Amino acid sequence: MRLIKGYPVSLKEKEFHYCPGCTHGLAHRLIAEVLDELEIREEAIGVASVGCSVLAYEYFNCDMQQAAHGRAPAVATGIKRVHPDKVVFTYQGDGDLASIGLAELIHAANRGEKITVIFINNAIYGMTGGQMAPTTLPGQRTSTSPAGRSSSETGFPLKIAELLSTVEGVAYLARVSLHDPAHIVEGKRAIKTAFEYQLAGRGFSLVEILAACPTNWGMTPLKALEFVRDEMLKVYPKGVYRRLEK
Amino acid sequence: MRVIVFIKRGALLMKRLMTGNEAIAEAAIRAGCRYFFAYPITPQNEIPEYMALHLPEHGGVFLQAESEIAAINMVYGAAGAGARVMTSSSSPGISLKMEGISYIAAAELPCVIVNVMRGGPGLGGIQPSQSDYFQAVKGGGHGDYRLLVLAPASVQEAAGLTAEAFVLADYYRNPVLILADGIIGQMMEPVTFEDIKPGENIAKPWATTGARGREPNIINSLYLDPEELEEHNRKLFRKYEEMKESEQRAELYRMEDAELVLVAYGTTARIAMTAVDMAREKGLKAGLVRPISLFPFPERIIRSTIRQSSAYLAVEMSMGQMVEDLRLAVNGERPVYFYGRTGGVVPTAEEILERIEILAGGYEGCA
Ligand SMILES: Cc1ncc(C[n+]2csc(CCOP(=O)(O)OP(=O)(O)O)c2C)c(N)n1
Ligand code: SF4
């Protein structure tokens, strides 16, 4: 037997605390593989946010700072300004990035901070028990939209990739999904490209990852992946939304 | 900026006429601060403006953040990355920074924060005030923590304390707050920077610099296990105890034979000194203790004056905040009175003298 892929060096050998079928673990692994392939683990400084992935600093095998809820892009700005030669990334959920931290996100993007943001959009607040997020789909039931999200009362899914596509400091911007192997390969390619843009000093890069939260969606892991494929991708089309010359 | 040459004990001393805000910025640069993140607010705008102009000359980074929240989190990132870093603001902006300051204190990161206080609450006003004392010395944000708080009473002292703040921040791995009022920030006085040297660059092996050839470093304030968090908080408080042991500072003014002891800090202390002089001319034995460290509060110095004193009078530009720490220090052994103006109104020496005279007359009606 031949080992095709081993455990990424950029991940600590620690069991994830994530629920079965959660996308966080998969996204962690893809980032770690990219850090390995680009040989930047020892140059990398990651910023963990507040959400189910708050313990990301326990998993990534590189220097890490844990940031206050929503403030990861500001923290990453501080780090990158001190160490312009290092690779700085944030890992944020949709409550963190698209709700409480929207200002920090947009301004870091607009300044063209040479950081990479990995944005996990699971359309819900996972850690606090399944409340509505700005990204929750119309009609989607959550613990704070028990009758389903009413757009006339609580607005529409906030489309971060589309929103940032006009921001001039953004060098690379993509939305991907990880619901099947082909999309996982595509998703990893986008993550790698985002880091390459940072390494080339081209500006701000972000990958929005459509993710499943089976626990708070009240679905089996399989059903949750189908929901990503059949419902989320309709509202959040995948694609590259901005890409400067490298 | 005007340059004045003073002849002091035969030596030529180059002094520059500067505002307190500018002096704070210049002192920070000289102390080795190379990163500055802030958002504009009166009456401290001269600090970011000075930094914008001069920090790049020293290879540093000035960045105007999108908010005070972003600014303090940039400070968290930069401090965690090992840099000597500062932010400044005024009262409403400091309120916004409080969550970040709590994180910085919890993660034990060194940095310097300047609050040039204006009147509150709410949007309040833009005139000088001392009404953020509680917020400064009792923690301010959420959780069990303290800042080391220093209060300058002149432009020269603002410069000196700012420079020293970086050394103390590194030593204690704790944020240091310079608590100034709008007058200290705005007034011009001659100042020299000759004594200010870049603080020694102490090693920061804990900083996030990229895990090259070592185990990863983690900057964090999350402790999910309550026992662990309690242990962490106890560790923080051992540090605060060390500060109480080593950092209590105050200036004594005409205290040799003083019986009525005024206690005031910052601009108010300057005015209180004049009031003490006026009282002395009238034969009243007044003196002043001027706290320089507000956390730790100089309770040992206060207590050393109890035997000679008949009463204490706290004077503040607030409705009465520091007076509570004074009462704790005096511990009921002498009466403690309060006189304050607030909302941006600055007390006059005459008003304070009036209170001294009332107290000397034995009235208890001073409030
Ligand atoms: C200032 C502040 N407000 C609220 C919270 C509580 N909180 C923790 S995680 C979270 C939402 C996280 O949701 P998301 O970013 O979508 O990440 P997920 O858990 O879904 O991965 C909230 C509101 C907090 N920690 N800090
Ligand atoms: S609650 Fe949702 S986001 Fe959080 S670990 Fe479980 S599945 Fe993942």
XYZ file of C-alpha atoms and ligand atoms in Angstrom:
647
model
C 0.000 0.000 0.000
C 1.227 3.492 -0.797
C 0.462 6.526 1.357
C -0.830 9.236 -0.962
C -1.475 11.862 1.628
C -0.313 11.970 5.228
C -1.343 14.128 8.123
C -0.478 17.763 7.358
C 2.464 19.080 9.375
C 0.559 22.353 9.721
C -2.114 20.635 11.802
C -1.367 19.548 15.343
C -2.209 15.919 15.982
C -5.207 16.720 18.081
C -8.772 15.505 17.831
C -11.193 18.199 16.603
C -14.059 19.085 18.916
C -16.339 19.725 15.926
C -19.652 17.890 15.446
C -19.886 15.036 12.938
C -20.411 16.445 9.453
C -19.206 19.938 10.385
C -17.240 21.711 7.654
C -14.785 23.384 10.072
C -12.549 20.305 10.329
C -12.348 19.903 6.589
C -11.592 23.587 6.066
C -8.826 23.373 8.710
C -7.270 20.462 6.893
C -7.328 22.219 3.517
C -5.662 25.319 4.973
C -3.036 23.135 6.654
C -2.321 21.317 3.389
C -1.882 24.649 1.632
C 0.507 25.915 4.337
C 2.476 22.677 3.892
C 2.542 22.861 0.111
C 3.614 26.498 0.064
C 6.130 25.721 2.839
C 4.992 28.673 4.911
C 4.010 27.035 8.198
C 6.953 28.647 9.974
C 6.141 32.031 8.436
C 2.454 31.869 9.193
C 0.621 33.707 11.953
C -3.053 32.814 12.186
C -5.868 34.663 13.911
C -8.671 32.611 15.443
C -12.040 34.273 15.870
C -15.002 33.746 18.188
C -17.345 30.991 17.090
C -17.203 27.219 16.975
C -13.702 27.560 15.565
C -12.451 29.598 18.521
C -10.051 26.773 19.401
C -8.413 26.939 15.965
C -5.278 28.057 17.807
C -5.182 24.570 19.325
C -5.272 22.939 15.893
C -3.067 24.936 13.521
C 0.575 24.127 14.052
C 1.766 27.701 13.597
C 1.840 30.894 15.667
C -1.706 31.975 16.513
C -3.551 34.826 18.158
C -7.118 34.521 19.378
C -9.156 37.654 18.561
C -12.266 39.252 20.061
C -15.574 38.540 18.279
C -15.415 40.106 14.801
C -12.071 41.829 15.244
C -9.781 39.307 13.582
C -9.069 41.504 10.519
C -7.964 44.358 12.812
C -5.778 42.000 14.849
C -4.333 40.604 11.627
C -3.666 44.163 10.451
C -1.644 44.850 13.594
C 0.358 41.650 13.153
C 0.991 42.135 9.440
C 2.136 45.736 9.906
C 4.692 44.521 12.440
C 5.748 41.514 10.350
C 5.193 42.443 6.692
C 7.340 39.482 5.655
C 5.144 36.903 7.434
C 1.970 35.241 6.193
C -1.048 36.352 8.217
C -4.487 34.786 7.971
C -7.787 34.930 9.819
C -10.343 32.161 10.195
C -13.861 33.509 10.829
C -17.476 32.408 10.882
C -20.384 34.349 9.407
C -21.624 35.755 12.701
C -18.104 36.907 13.431
C -17.277 38.296 10.006
C -20.589 39.321 8.431
C -22.357 40.655 11.515
C -20.338 42.030 14.421
C -17.096 42.334 12.466
C -18.308 43.748 9.165
C -16.598 47.115 9.670
C -13.221 45.556 10.459
C -13.563 43.274 7.430
C -14.465 45.963 4.901
C -11.815 48.394 6.081
C -9.048 45.805 6.151
C -10.112 44.851 2.617
C -10.278 48.469 1.530
C -6.814 49.198 2.897
C -5.612 46.261 0.859
C -4.099 44.666 3.962
C -1.908 41.854 2.747
C -3.737 39.221 4.737
C -5.841 36.198 3.837
C -9.309 35.763 5.300
C -10.918 32.336 5.387
C -14.631 32.910 5.841
C -16.833 30.001 6.910
C -20.423 30.756 5.935
C -22.764 28.226 7.530
C -25.750 30.601 7.548
C -26.119 30.335 11.320
C -24.514 31.069 14.691
C -23.108 27.684 15.574
C -21.377 28.219 18.870
C -24.190 30.031 20.655
C -26.724 27.404 19.693
C -28.170 28.137 16.284
C -29.386 31.734 16.197
C -30.084 33.646 12.996
C -27.107 35.169 11.187
C -27.089 37.918 8.541
C -26.375 35.061 6.132
C -29.376 32.921 7.143
C -31.501 31.987 4.109
C -35.018 33.391 3.674
C -37.441 31.094 5.423
C -34.678 29.216 7.250
C -35.654 28.267 10.788
C -33.234 29.163 13.551
C -33.669 29.545 17.294
C -34.213 33.303 16.879
C -36.275 32.989 13.695
C -38.461 30.088 14.821
C -41.032 30.713 12.097
C -38.335 30.958 9.452
C -36.346 34.082 8.521
C -38.705 36.767 7.325
C -36.871 39.035 4.922
C -39.375 41.850 5.391
C -38.572 41.870 9.117
C -34.951 40.774 9.294
C -33.464 41.372 5.878
C -31.805 39.214 3.290
C -28.805 36.902 3.128
C -25.782 39.179 3.216
C -23.556 38.323 0.279
C -20.018 38.998 1.373
C -18.246 37.979 -1.844
C -20.533 40.211 -3.913
C -20.216 43.020 -1.354
C -16.421 42.980 -1.405
C -16.161 42.620 -5.172
C -16.214 46.397 -5.624
C -13.584 47.081 -2.977
C -10.379 48.146 -4.659
C -7.986 46.835 -2.028
C -9.150 43.265 -2.696
C -6.714 41.274 -4.812
C -8.399 37.879 -4.789
C -11.929 36.971 -3.799
C -13.684 33.653 -4.297
C -16.668 31.697 -3.013
C -16.398 27.926 -2.864
C -18.333 24.994 -1.476
C -16.984 21.810 0.084
C -20.047 19.591 -0.294
C -18.461 16.941 -2.542
C -14.937 15.811 -3.531
C -14.817 17.785 -6.782
C -15.765 20.951 -4.939
C -13.255 20.197 -2.194
C -10.482 20.107 -4.795
C -11.759 23.397 -6.225
C -12.025 24.899 -2.761
C -8.488 23.993 -1.857
C -7.244 25.539 -5.085
C -8.967 28.799 -4.143
C -7.421 28.766 -0.653
C -4.004 28.204 -2.165
C -4.499 31.019 -4.658
C -5.548 33.361 -1.855
C -2.317 32.652 0.047
C -0.302 33.041 -3.147
C -1.774 36.496 -3.636
C -0.626 37.413 -0.152
C 2.835 36.020 -0.815
C 3.000 38.082 -4.005
C 2.155 41.178 -1.927
C -0.875 41.935 -4.115
C -3.314 42.907 -1.390
C -6.246 41.501 0.521
C -7.521 38.009 -0.268
C -10.620 36.192 0.947
C -12.201 32.819 0.352
C -15.820 32.380 1.385
C -16.527 28.739 2.116
C -20.135 27.534 2.137
C -20.321 25.239 5.117
C -22.645 22.826 6.853
C -23.790 22.995 10.463
C -25.799 19.782 10.764
C -26.267 20.212 14.495
C -27.967 23.576 14.400
C -29.686 23.015 11.086
C -31.244 19.904 12.648
C -30.099 17.650 9.808
C -28.008 14.556 9.348
C -24.526 15.273 7.959
C -25.626 13.956 4.568
C -28.799 16.030 4.449
C -26.776 19.060 5.482
C -24.420 18.620 2.522
C -27.439 18.367 0.250
C -28.756 21.585 1.747
C -25.474 23.304 0.882
C -25.661 21.974 -2.666
C -29.363 22.571 -3.311
C -30.173 25.665 -1.240
C -27.080 27.595 -0.257
C -25.386 27.497 -3.638
C -28.540 28.969 -5.185
C -28.395 32.008 -2.923
C -24.599 32.149 -2.815
C -23.259 31.313 -6.272
C -19.737 29.994 -6.278
C -17.050 31.635 -8.342
C -14.127 34.021 -8.411
C -15.483 37.467 -7.674
C -12.325 39.488 -7.990
C -8.880 38.686 -9.188
C -6.121 41.148 -9.926
C -3.179 40.343 -12.140
C -0.727 38.425 -9.989
C 7.160 75.008 17.658
C 9.265 77.491 19.615
C 12.611 76.553 21.105
C 13.511 78.115 24.412
C 16.918 77.945 26.013
C 16.923 77.800 29.777
C 19.986 78.320 31.896
C 19.765 75.847 34.730
C 22.593 75.540 37.233
C 24.985 76.840 34.614
C 24.009 74.189 32.068
C 22.261 74.935 28.825
C 18.986 73.066 28.592
C 17.215 73.049 25.271
C 13.517 73.198 25.892
C 10.777 73.132 23.313
C 7.393 74.706 23.779
C 4.880 71.967 23.049
C 1.377 70.870 23.888
C 1.001 67.895 26.192
C -0.401 65.867 23.316
C 2.641 66.545 21.127
C 4.990 65.836 24.021
C 3.310 62.484 24.642
C 3.747 61.557 20.979
C 7.380 62.694 20.825
C 8.201 60.882 24.069
C 6.619 57.688 22.759
C 8.720 57.799 19.602
C 11.861 58.426 21.628
C 10.945 55.549 23.925
C 10.954 53.238 20.929
C 7.260 53.123 20.039
C 7.072 52.271 16.340
C 3.411 51.376 15.858
C 0.467 53.650 16.503
C -3.199 52.976 15.742
C -5.977 55.435 16.580
C -9.192 57.137 15.540
C -9.657 60.936 15.718
C -11.386 62.526 18.719
C -11.014 65.883 20.482
C -9.060 66.826 22.626
C -6.273 64.409 21.683
C -6.002 64.816 17.900
C -2.499 66.263 18.116
C -1.219 62.837 19.206
C -2.242 60.955 16.011
C -1.367 63.995 13.900
C 2.123 64.137 15.378
C 2.501 60.398 14.896
C 1.316 60.616 11.273
C 3.949 63.242 10.610
C 6.890 61.831 12.546
C 6.537 58.073 13.015
C 7.370 57.257 9.362
C 10.647 59.238 9.730
C 11.651 56.644 12.307
C 10.631 53.674 10.188
C 7.417 53.256 12.151
C 3.812 52.720 11.129
C 1.006 55.177 11.770
C -2.422 53.877 10.819
C -5.713 55.701 11.222
C -8.146 52.933 12.118
C -11.814 52.833 11.116
C -12.860 53.005 14.774
C -11.474 52.869 18.282
C -12.535 49.226 18.353
C -10.396 48.455 15.333
C -7.525 50.555 16.711
C -7.298 48.687 20.012
C -7.511 45.341 18.235
C -4.678 46.399 15.941
C -2.770 47.181 19.135
C -3.608 43.664 20.398
C -2.237 42.176 17.172
C 0.899 44.311 17.121
C 1.613 43.834 20.838
C 1.126 40.090 20.461
C 3.540 40.197 17.549
C 6.154 41.704 19.860
C 6.052 45.381 18.916
C 6.233 48.477 21.097
C 2.825 49.964 20.327
C 0.497 52.733 21.477
C -3.007 54.076 20.936
C -4.649 57.248 22.172
C -8.192 58.502 22.461
C -10.553 60.487 24.643
C -13.361 59.336 26.895
C -16.085 58.026 24.508
C -13.395 56.403 22.387
C -11.837 54.770 25.432
C -15.233 53.288 26.293
C -15.238 51.655 22.855
C -11.764 50.251 23.409
C -12.674 48.561 26.653
C -13.419 45.082 25.312
C -10.074 45.085 23.544
C -8.259 46.391 26.617
C -9.741 43.538 28.644
C -8.403 41.048 26.070
C -4.970 42.709 26.121
C -4.800 42.602 29.911
C -5.992 38.987 29.923
C -3.457 37.922 27.302
C -0.762 39.855 29.222
C 0.369 42.006 26.322
C 2.415 45.164 26.857
C 1.116 48.373 25.295
C 0.477 52.007 26.147
C -2.969 53.612 25.998
C -3.523 57.347 26.396
C -6.846 58.803 27.542
C -7.049 62.595 27.297
C -10.281 62.899 29.245
C -13.226 65.102 28.311
C -16.559 65.609 30.034
C -19.138 62.822 30.045
C -21.295 60.775 30.262
C -22.536 60.167 26.740
C -21.152 62.419 24.068
C -20.675 64.837 26.962
C -18.493 67.741 25.954
C -14.998 68.444 24.719
C -13.764 70.376 27.751
C -11.349 68.821 30.249
C -12.554 66.363 32.835
C -11.423 63.639 35.209
C -14.602 61.617 35.173
C -13.085 58.441 33.701
C -11.192 57.659 36.919
C -13.327 54.644 37.863
C -13.101 53.245 34.344
C -9.322 53.667 34.395
C -8.428 52.256 37.794
C -11.083 49.618 38.441
C -10.544 47.681 35.219
C -12.995 49.393 32.891
C -13.811 46.459 30.666
C -15.189 43.098 31.735
C -13.473 40.677 34.075
C -10.896 40.668 36.857
C -8.042 42.861 35.696
C -6.266 46.144 36.315
C -4.284 48.593 34.247
C -1.260 50.414 35.546
C -2.494 54.033 35.489
C -0.262 57.116 35.537
C -1.527 60.710 35.743
C 0.732 63.559 34.590
C 0.289 67.101 35.929
C 2.518 68.943 33.456
C 3.665 68.655 29.872
C 7.123 67.606 31.047
C 5.665 64.913 33.251
C 3.367 63.740 30.436
C 6.478 63.155 28.333
C 8.388 61.403 31.112
C 5.548 59.137 32.183
C 4.740 58.165 28.594
C 8.310 57.056 27.995
C 8.369 55.172 31.280
C 5.022 53.574 30.498
C 6.632 51.494 27.750
C 9.245 50.158 30.166
C 6.602 49.329 32.775
C 4.335 47.718 30.162
C 7.157 45.439 29.038
C 8.220 44.652 32.590
C 4.749 43.732 33.846
C 3.411 42.481 30.500
C 0.412 44.668 31.147
C -1.252 47.618 29.422
C -0.293 50.978 30.944
C -2.791 53.825 30.762
C -1.725 57.454 30.718
C -4.710 59.266 32.217
C -4.507 62.937 31.299
C -7.188 65.579 31.143
C -7.902 67.919 28.256
C -5.841 70.723 29.785
C -2.702 68.585 30.035
C -3.258 67.564 26.407
C -3.873 71.054 25.085
C -1.694 73.395 27.127
C 1.768 74.417 26.003
C 4.732 74.273 28.340
C 8.469 74.048 27.861
C 9.644 70.472 27.730
C 12.938 68.689 27.315
C 13.415 65.122 26.088
C 17.049 64.867 27.115
C 16.379 62.263 29.768
C 14.258 60.073 27.542
C 16.100 57.078 26.200
C 14.665 54.231 24.192
C 13.648 51.585 26.681
C 15.778 48.466 26.679
C 14.449 45.992 24.136
C 13.604 43.104 26.388
C 13.238 39.700 24.795
C 9.688 38.597 24.010
C 10.027 34.876 23.377
C 6.235 34.536 23.674
C 5.451 36.801 20.700
C 3.944 35.614 17.419
C 6.829 36.034 15.008
C 6.436 32.850 12.984
C 7.244 29.461 14.526
C 10.616 29.056 12.854
C 12.521 26.303 14.587
C 10.394 26.448 17.715
C 6.997 25.393 19.034
C 4.110 27.684 18.022
C 3.334 30.655 20.258
C -0.288 31.338 21.134
C -1.723 34.659 22.273
C -4.994 33.876 23.962
C -7.409 34.800 26.720
C -9.786 31.814 26.562
C -9.812 29.456 29.553
C -12.825 27.157 29.313
C -11.968 25.329 32.526
C -13.060 27.518 35.467
C -10.240 26.225 37.665
C -7.732 27.257 35.033
C -9.316 30.676 34.616
C -9.292 31.177 38.357
C -5.610 30.275 38.448
C -4.955 32.680 35.572
C -6.778 35.478 37.399
C -4.837 34.768 40.573
C -1.641 35.021 38.579
C -2.750 38.385 37.163
C -3.516 39.600 40.654
C -0.104 38.563 41.949
C 1.223 40.922 39.298
C -1.077 43.712 40.485
C 0.134 43.080 44.035
C 3.701 43.544 42.828
C 2.619 46.843 41.253
C 1.107 47.906 44.582
C 4.384 47.039 46.246
C 6.662 48.817 43.768
C 4.796 51.472 41.810
C 2.934 53.690 44.278
C 3.875 57.253 43.485
C 2.820 60.665 44.686
C 4.273 64.137 45.051
C 4.033 65.917 48.408
C 3.599 69.685 48.336
C 4.023 71.820 51.477
C 3.242 68.795 53.585
C 5.940 69.309 56.270
C 3.515 70.638 58.855
C 0.250 70.421 56.916
C -2.889 69.549 58.837
C -5.502 69.909 56.143
C -4.392 67.607 53.338
C -5.669 68.178 49.818
C -5.499 65.220 47.456
C -5.689 65.918 43.726
C -4.098 64.654 40.516
C -3.431 66.051 37.054
C -4.498 69.602 36.265
C -6.581 69.762 39.432
C -3.421 69.242 41.474
C -1.814 72.254 39.809
C -4.778 74.402 40.799
C -4.831 72.897 44.282
C -1.163 73.900 44.708
C -2.116 77.516 44.115
C -4.949 77.141 46.614
C -2.499 75.693 49.152
C -0.186 78.690 48.632
C -3.084 81.085 49.138
C -4.154 79.237 52.287
C -0.594 79.335 53.633
C -0.530 83.109 53.133
C -3.566 83.261 55.365
C -1.760 81.175 57.960
C -3.725 77.983 57.293
C -1.678 74.795 57.439
C -2.709 73.239 54.153
C -0.702 70.820 52.025
C -1.207 68.592 48.995
C -0.644 64.960 48.141
C -0.630 64.589 44.361
C -1.113 60.977 43.254
C 0.986 60.218 40.170
C 0.091 56.542 40.048
C -3.700 56.107 40.218
C -3.446 52.343 40.005
C -1.775 51.461 42.219
C -3.317 54.227 44.332
C -0.569 55.668 46.562
C -2.251 54.503 49.740
C 1.018 54.008 51.613
C 1.907 57.648 51.001
C -1.570 58.760 52.062
C -1.326 56.637 55.209
C 2.041 58.155 56.073
C 0.262 61.524 56.383
C -2.564 60.402 58.648
C -0.856 61.194 61.918
C -0.232 64.854 61.012
C -3.576 65.468 59.322
C -6.851 66.656 60.767
C -8.847 66.088 57.583
C -8.531 65.342 53.875
C -10.060 67.187 50.948
C -10.196 65.450 47.584
C -10.491 67.831 44.641
C -11.450 66.464 41.255
C -12.977 67.430 37.936
C -15.751 64.887 38.473
C -18.654 64.210 40.803
C -16.264 62.350 43.096
C -14.397 59.240 42.008
C -10.822 59.245 43.326
C -12.266 60.301 46.673
C -13.496 56.715 47.111
C -9.949 55.354 46.929
C -8.855 58.102 49.297
C -11.538 57.025 51.772
C -10.374 53.412 51.498
C -6.798 54.518 52.211
C -7.773 56.723 55.150
C -10.042 53.946 56.368
C -12.226 56.119 58.560
C -9.355 57.422 60.671
C -9.878 61.025 59.541
C -12.777 62.822 57.883
C -12.529 62.923 54.078
C -14.266 65.729 52.179
C -14.786 66.285 48.507
C -14.937 69.258 46.206
C -15.450 68.844 42.486
C -16.518 70.594 39.317
C -17.623 68.481 36.409
C -18.856 68.508 32.827
C -15.765 70.345 31.624
C -15.824 73.085 34.278
C -12.404 73.639 35.817
C -12.336 74.563 39.514
C -10.575 77.792 40.436
C -8.000 78.184 43.187
C -10.384 80.616 44.892
C -13.155 78.023 45.034
C -10.779 75.493 46.538
C -9.455 78.073 49.011
C -13.017 78.719 50.100
C -13.399 75.017 50.918
C -10.108 75.038 52.806
C -11.307 78.008 54.846
C -14.617 76.356 55.635
C -12.804 73.206 56.786
C -10.319 75.240 58.813
C -13.327 76.863 60.470
C -14.468 73.448 61.536
C -17.590 73.204 59.415
C -18.685 69.856 58.222
C -20.790 71.273 55.416
C -18.280 70.848 52.639
C -19.649 68.677 49.876
C -18.768 40.580 21.948
C -19.358 39.226 21.885
N -20.674 39.088 21.574
C -21.214 37.858 21.510
C -20.475 36.741 21.763
C -21.136 35.382 21.732
N -20.839 34.613 20.539
C -19.911 33.650 20.570
S -19.769 32.847 19.140
C -21.003 33.758 18.440
C -21.489 33.507 17.039
C -20.547 32.727 16.232
O -21.135 32.409 15.025
P -20.283 32.285 13.711
O -19.316 33.402 13.606
O -21.244 32.168 12.597
O -19.410 30.969 13.895
P -19.862 29.449 14.029
O -20.002 29.201 15.498
O -21.133 29.288 13.287
O -18.753 28.688 13.443
C -21.488 34.684 19.336
C -22.589 35.620 19.042
C -19.115 36.930 22.101
N -18.287 35.919 22.390
N -18.585 38.172 22.140
S -22.416 23.569 16.011
Fe -22.318 23.626 13.776
S -20.541 24.901 13.289
Fe -20.387 24.293 15.428
S -19.105 22.454 15.448
Fe -21.230 21.777 15.388
S -21.704 21.557 13.240
Fe -19.838 22.779 13.362
